[in-house]
CSV table of C-alpha atoms in Angstrom, one decimal:
chain,number,residue,atom,x,y,z
A,1,MET,CA,113.3,-15.9,18.4
A,2,ILE,CA,111.8,-13.1,18.4
A,3,ARG,CA,108.6,-11.4,20.2
A,4,ILE,CA,106.7,-7.4,20.8
A,5,PHE,CA,105.9,-7.0,23.5
A,6,LYS,CA,103.4,-3.9,24.4
A,7,VAL,CA,105.0,-2.4,28.1
A,8,SER,CA,102.0,-2.3,30.0
A,9,GLY,CA,103.4,0.4,33.6
A,10,HIS,CA,105.0,3.1,34.0
A,11,SER,CA,108.2,1.6,36.5
A,12,LEU,CA,110.8,2.1,34.0
A,13,PHE,CA,109.9,5.8,32.4
A,14,PRO,CA,111.1,7.5,31.4
A,15,LEU,CA,113.4,4.2,29.7
A,16,LEU,CA,109.8,3.2,28.0
A,17,GLN,CA,106.0,4.1,28.8
A,18,ASP,CA,103.0,2.9,29.1
A,19,GLY,CA,101.8,1.4,25.7
A,20,GLN,CA,104.3,0.9,24.0
A,21,ARG,CA,105.8,-1.8,22.0
A,22,VAL,CA,109.7,-3.6,22.4
A,23,PHE,CA,110.7,-5.6,20.0
A,24,CYS,CA,113.0,-8.6,21.8
A,25,ILE,CA,115.5,-11.3,21.6
A,26,LYS,CA,114.8,-14.5,23.1
A,27,THR,CA,117.5,-15.3,25.8
A,28,PHE,CA,119.2,-19.2,26.7
A,29,ASN,CA,121.5,-19.5,29.3
A,30,PHE,CA,124.3,-19.2,27.4
A,31,THR,CA,123.1,-15.7,25.3
A,32,LYS,CA,125.6,-13.1,28.0
A,33,LEU,CA,123.6,-10.3,29.3
A,34,LYS,CA,125.1,-7.5,30.8
A,35,ILE,CA,123.9,-4.5,32.8
A,36,SER,CA,121.5,-2.0,31.9
A,37,ASP,CA,120.3,-4.9,29.4
A,38,ILE,CA,116.1,-4.3,28.9
A,39,LEU,CA,114.8,-7.9,30.3
A,40,VAL,CA,111.5,-9.7,30.0
A,41,PHE,CA,111.3,-12.4,32.6
A,42,GLU,CA,108.5,-14.7,34.6
A,43,LYS,CA,107.8,-13.8,38.5
A,44,GLU,CA,105.0,-15.0,40.2
A,45,PRO,CA,102.2,-14.0,40.2
A,46,HIS,CA,102.8,-11.1,38.6
A,47,GLY,CA,103.1,-12.9,34.7
A,48,LEU,CA,105.8,-11.8,32.6
A,49,MET,CA,107.2,-8.7,33.7
A,50,ILE,CA,110.0,-6.3,32.4
A,51,LYS,CA,112.5,-4.2,34.8
A,52,GLU,CA,116.5,-3.5,33.9
A,53,LEU,CA,119.5,-5.1,34.5
A,54,LYS,CA,121.2,-4.0,37.6
A,55,SER,CA,123.8,-6.3,38.9
A,56,ILE,CA,125.1,-9.8,38.4
A,57,ASP,CA,125.8,-11.4,41.0
A,58,GLU,CA,126.0,-15.2,43.3
A,59,LYS,CA,122.3,-15.1,44.6
A,60,GLY,CA,121.2,-14.3,40.5
A,61,TYR,CA,120.0,-11.0,38.0
A,62,PHE,CA,119.1,-7.9,40.4
A,63,VAL,CA,116.2,-6.0,37.8
A,64,GLN,CA,115.2,-3.3,39.1
A,65,GLY,CA,112.7,-0.2,37.4
A,66,THR,CA,113.8,3.6,37.2
A,67,ASP,CA,110.2,4.2,39.6
A,68,PRO,CA,110.7,4.2,43.3
A,69,PHE,CA,107.5,2.2,43.6
A,70,SER,CA,108.7,0.2,40.7
A,71,ILE,CA,108.1,-4.4,42.0
A,72,ASP,CA,111.4,-5.4,41.4
A,73,SER,CA,114.6,-7.0,42.9
A,74,ARG,CA,114.2,-4.8,45.7
A,75,ASP,CA,110.7,-6.9,46.9
A,76,PHE,CA,111.5,-10.0,45.5
A,77,GLY,CA,115.0,-10.4,45.6
A,78,SER,CA,117.0,-11.0,42.4
A,79,ILE,CA,116.1,-14.0,39.8
A,80,SER,CA,117.4,-16.9,38.5
A,81,LYS,CA,119.0,-17.0,34.8
A,82,LYS,CA,116.2,-19.4,33.8
A,83,SER,CA,113.2,-17.1,35.1
A,84,ILE,CA,114.6,-14.5,32.4
A,85,LYS,CA,112.9,-15.6,28.8
A,86,TYR,CA,113.7,-12.5,26.3
A,87,LYS,CA,116.0,-9.1,25.6
A,88,VAL,CA,115.0,-6.1,24.5
A,89,LEU,CA,116.3,-5.3,21.4
A,90,PHE,CA,115.2,-2.2,20.4
A,91,LYS,CA,111.7,0.4,22.0
A,92,PHE,CA,108.9,1.3,19.0
B,1,MET,CA,95.2,-8.5,12.9
B,2,PHE,CA,97.0,-10.4,16.2
B,3,LYS,CA,97.4,-9.4,19.9
B,4,LEU,CA,100.7,-8.4,21.6
B,5,ASN,CA,101.4,-9.8,24.6
B,6,GLU,CA,101.9,-8.1,27.5
B,7,VAL,CA,104.3,-7.6,29.9
B,8,LYS,CA,103.8,-5.4,32.7
B,9,ALA,CA,106.5,-2.7,34.4
B,10,HIS,CA,104.2,-2.3,37.3
B,11,CYS,CA,104.5,-0.7,40.6
B,12,ASP,CA,102.7,-0.1,44.3
B,13,VAL,CA,100.8,-3.6,45.5
B,14,PRO,CA,99.1,-4.9,42.3
B,15,CYS,CA,95.8,-3.6,43.3
B,16,GLY,CA,95.7,-0.7,41.3
B,17,ILE,CA,92.9,0.4,43.5
B,18,TYR,CA,92.8,4.4,43.5
B,19,ASP,CA,89.3,6.5,43.8
B,20,PRO,CA,89.5,10.7,44.8
B,21,SER,CA,85.6,9.7,45.7
B,22,ALA,CA,86.5,9.2,49.5
B,23,ALA,CA,88.2,12.9,49.2
B,24,GLN,CA,84.7,13.9,47.3
B,25,ILE,CA,83.0,12.9,49.9
B,26,ALA,CA,85.1,14.4,52.4
B,27,ALA,CA,85.3,17.4,50.9
B,28,LEU,CA,81.4,17.3,50.9
B,29,SER,CA,81.6,16.6,54.9
B,30,VAL,CA,83.8,19.3,55.6
B,31,ILE,CA,81.0,21.5,54.0
B,32,ARG,CA,77.8,20.1,55.6
B,33,MET,CA,80.0,20.3,59.5
B,34,ILE,CA,80.9,23.8,58.6
B,35,ASP,CA,76.3,23.7,57.3
B,36,LEU,CA,75.9,22.5,61.0
B,37,MET,CA,77.9,25.3,63.0
B,38,ASN,CA,76.3,27.5,61.1
B,39,THR,CA,72.6,26.7,61.8
B,40,ALA,CA,73.2,25.4,65.2
B,41,GLU,CA,70.9,27.3,67.8
B,42,LYS,CA,72.6,27.9,71.3
B,43,GLY,CA,68.9,27.1,73.2
B,44,ALA,CA,68.3,26.5,76.7
B,45,ASP,CA,71.1,23.8,76.8
B,46,ASP,CA,74.5,25.2,76.6
B,47,VAL,CA,75.8,22.5,77.5
B,48,ALA,CA,74.7,19.9,74.6
B,49,TYR,CA,74.9,23.1,72.1
B,50,HIS,CA,79.0,23.2,73.0
B,51,ASN,CA,79.2,19.5,73.1
B,52,ASP,CA,77.2,19.8,69.4
B,53,MET,CA,79.7,22.0,68.4
B,54,ALA,CA,82.4,20.4,69.7
B,55,ARG,CA,81.7,17.3,67.6
B,56,TYR,CA,81.2,19.3,64.2
B,57,VAL,CA,84.3,20.8,64.9
B,58,ALA,CA,86.4,18.0,65.2
B,59,VAL,CA,84.4,16.1,61.8
B,60,LYS,CA,85.2,18.6,60.1
B,61,GLU,CA,89.0,18.9,61.6
B,62,THR,CA,89.0,15.0,60.7
B,63,GLU,CA,87.2,15.2,57.0
B,64,ALA,CA,90.2,18.2,56.6
B,65,ILE,CA,92.1,15.3,56.9
B,66,LYS,CA,91.1,13.0,55.3
B,67,CYS,CA,90.4,14.8,52.3
B,68,LYS,CA,94.5,15.5,51.8
B,69,ASP,CA,95.1,12.4,52.8
B,70,GLU,CA,93.0,11.0,49.9
B,71,ILE,CA,94.3,13.0,47.3
B,72,ALA,CA,98.1,12.9,48.5
B,73,ILE,CA,98.1,8.8,48.1
B,74,ILE,CA,96.9,9.3,44.7
B,75,TRP,CA,99.1,12.2,43.2
B,76,GLY,CA,102.3,10.3,44.9
B,77,ASP,CA,101.5,6.7,44.5
B,78,PHE,CA,99.2,6.8,40.8
B,79,ILE,CA,100.3,9.8,39.2
B,80,LYS,CA,103.3,9.2,37.2
B,81,PRO,CA,105.9,11.6,35.6
B,82,PRO,CA,104.2,10.9,32.0
B,83,HIS,CA,100.5,12.5,34.0
B,84,LEU,CA,103.2,15.5,34.5
B,85,ILE,CA,103.4,16.1,30.5
B,86,LYS,CA,99.7,15.6,29.8
B,87,TYR,CA,98.9,17.8,32.3
B,88,PRO,CA,101.7,20.6,33.8
B,89,ASP,CA,99.0,21.9,36.3
B,90,LEU,CA,98.6,18.9,38.6
B,91,HIS,CA,101.5,19.5,40.8
B,92,THR,CA,100.3,23.0,41.7
B,93,LEU,CA,96.3,21.5,42.3
B,94,ALA,CA,97.3,18.9,44.6
B,95,HIS,CA,99.6,21.4,46.3
B,96,LYS,CA,96.5,23.7,46.1
B,97,ILE,CA,93.8,21.2,47.6
B,98,MET,CA,96.9,20.8,50.5
B,99,MET,CA,96.4,24.0,50.8
B,100,LEU,CA,92.4,24.9,51.3
B,101,GLY,CA,92.2,21.5,53.8
B,102,GLY,CA,94.6,23.3,55.8
B,103,ALA,CA,92.7,25.9,55.4
B,104,ALA,CA,89.5,24.3,56.1
B,105,LYS,CA,90.2,22.8,59.1
B,106,GLN,CA,91.4,26.7,60.4
B,107,HIS,CA,87.8,28.8,59.2
B,108,ALA,CA,84.1,27.7,59.5
B,109,SER,CA,83.4,29.2,56.4
B,110,ARG,CA,80.7,27.5,53.4
B,111,GLU,CA,83.2,29.5,50.6
B,112,LYS,CA,86.5,27.8,52.1
B,113,GLY,CA,84.7,24.1,52.1
B,114,MET,CA,83.2,25.0,49.0
B,115,GLU,CA,86.6,25.8,46.7
B,116,LEU,CA,88.3,22.6,48.3
B,117,LEU,CA,85.2,21.0,46.9
B,118,ALA,CA,85.5,22.1,43.8
B,119,ALA,CA,89.8,21.4,43.8
B,120,VAL,CA,88.8,17.9,45.3
B,121,ASN,CA,86.0,17.6,41.7
B,122,GLU,CA,88.7,18.9,39.1
B,123,PHE,CA,91.6,16.0,40.3
B,124,ALA,CA,89.0,13.5,39.8
B,125,ALA,CA,87.5,15.0,36.3
B,126,ILE,CA,91.6,14.2,35.3
B,127,PHE,CA,92.1,10.9,37.2
B,128,TRP,CA,89.5,10.0,35.6
B,129,GLU,CA,90.3,10.8,32.2
B,130,ILE,CA,94.0,9.4,33.1
B,131,LYS,CA,91.9,6.3,33.6
B,132,GLY,CA,89.8,6.8,30.2
B,133,VAL,CA,86.2,7.3,32.3
B,134,LYS,CA,83.7,9.3,31.1
B,135,THR,CA,82.8,10.9,34.2
B,136,GLN,CA,79.0,13.6,34.7
B,137,THR,CA,78.3,15.8,37.1
B,138,VAL,CA,76.0,14.8,39.3
B,139,THR,CA,74.2,17.0,42.7
B,140,ALA,CA,75.1,14.3,45.9
B,141,PRO,CA,72.1,13.1,47.3
B,142,TYR,CA,72.3,13.4,51.0
B,143,ALA,CA,73.2,16.8,52.3
B,144,PRO,CA,74.8,20.3,51.7
B,145,SER,CA,73.5,18.8,47.7
B,146,GLU,CA,76.7,20.3,46.3
B,147,SER,CA,78.0,18.9,42.6
B,148,VAL,CA,80.9,16.3,42.7
B,149,ILE,CA,82.7,14.5,39.6
B,150,SER,CA,81.4,11.0,39.1
B,151,PRO,CA,82.8,8.2,36.6
B,152,VAL,CA,80.1,7.0,33.8
B,153,LEU,CA,80.3,2.9,34.8
């Protein structure tokens, strides 16, 4: 239910910094997600990624980093709710 | 006690291959071309002399541009805002390299070439420090045999 992850990379700076820890709660199909939530999701071939939720529409969940070079929905499109594994509660 | 799982907040294509050595080799090449220009002898064959000189100038031009391009890629793609907090003069240094690269094309002065190499070496030292890799100063084992900052691998 609860997981702590270590952030690797700078794509969410200044929201999250490289090496910072995030305290997360598991999400389920019924979990309500809102814009600007920081989400941990599975995306091949990258593996477990972390990005900010920017919008929700019929195509799915559009996640994005703050860095212009961030690899996110701008590259691989919206993600499914099933692929979203955790939501960040707080960073430390 | 336990290992934390990582979540990727990565940028760019996930190759992560950045290395300032290409810029250092380009800066060395600029110096080498200047040395060749300064020692070229005119001799009896005027055409051959001008051909050689034209080639030295062309290579110097190409290598100076390459040096700028390699640094610009690392500066623009690899360097992130947190790095600038730790190295606040990095923008100034990168801009200095751009200007010295231009000066290396404009002039045939060895001093200008050495300034370019020194600035690129300074950039390389910061780059490897960011990567957590120790560096050493070594002498290039080929002409112009100048010092370069190199990672200890």
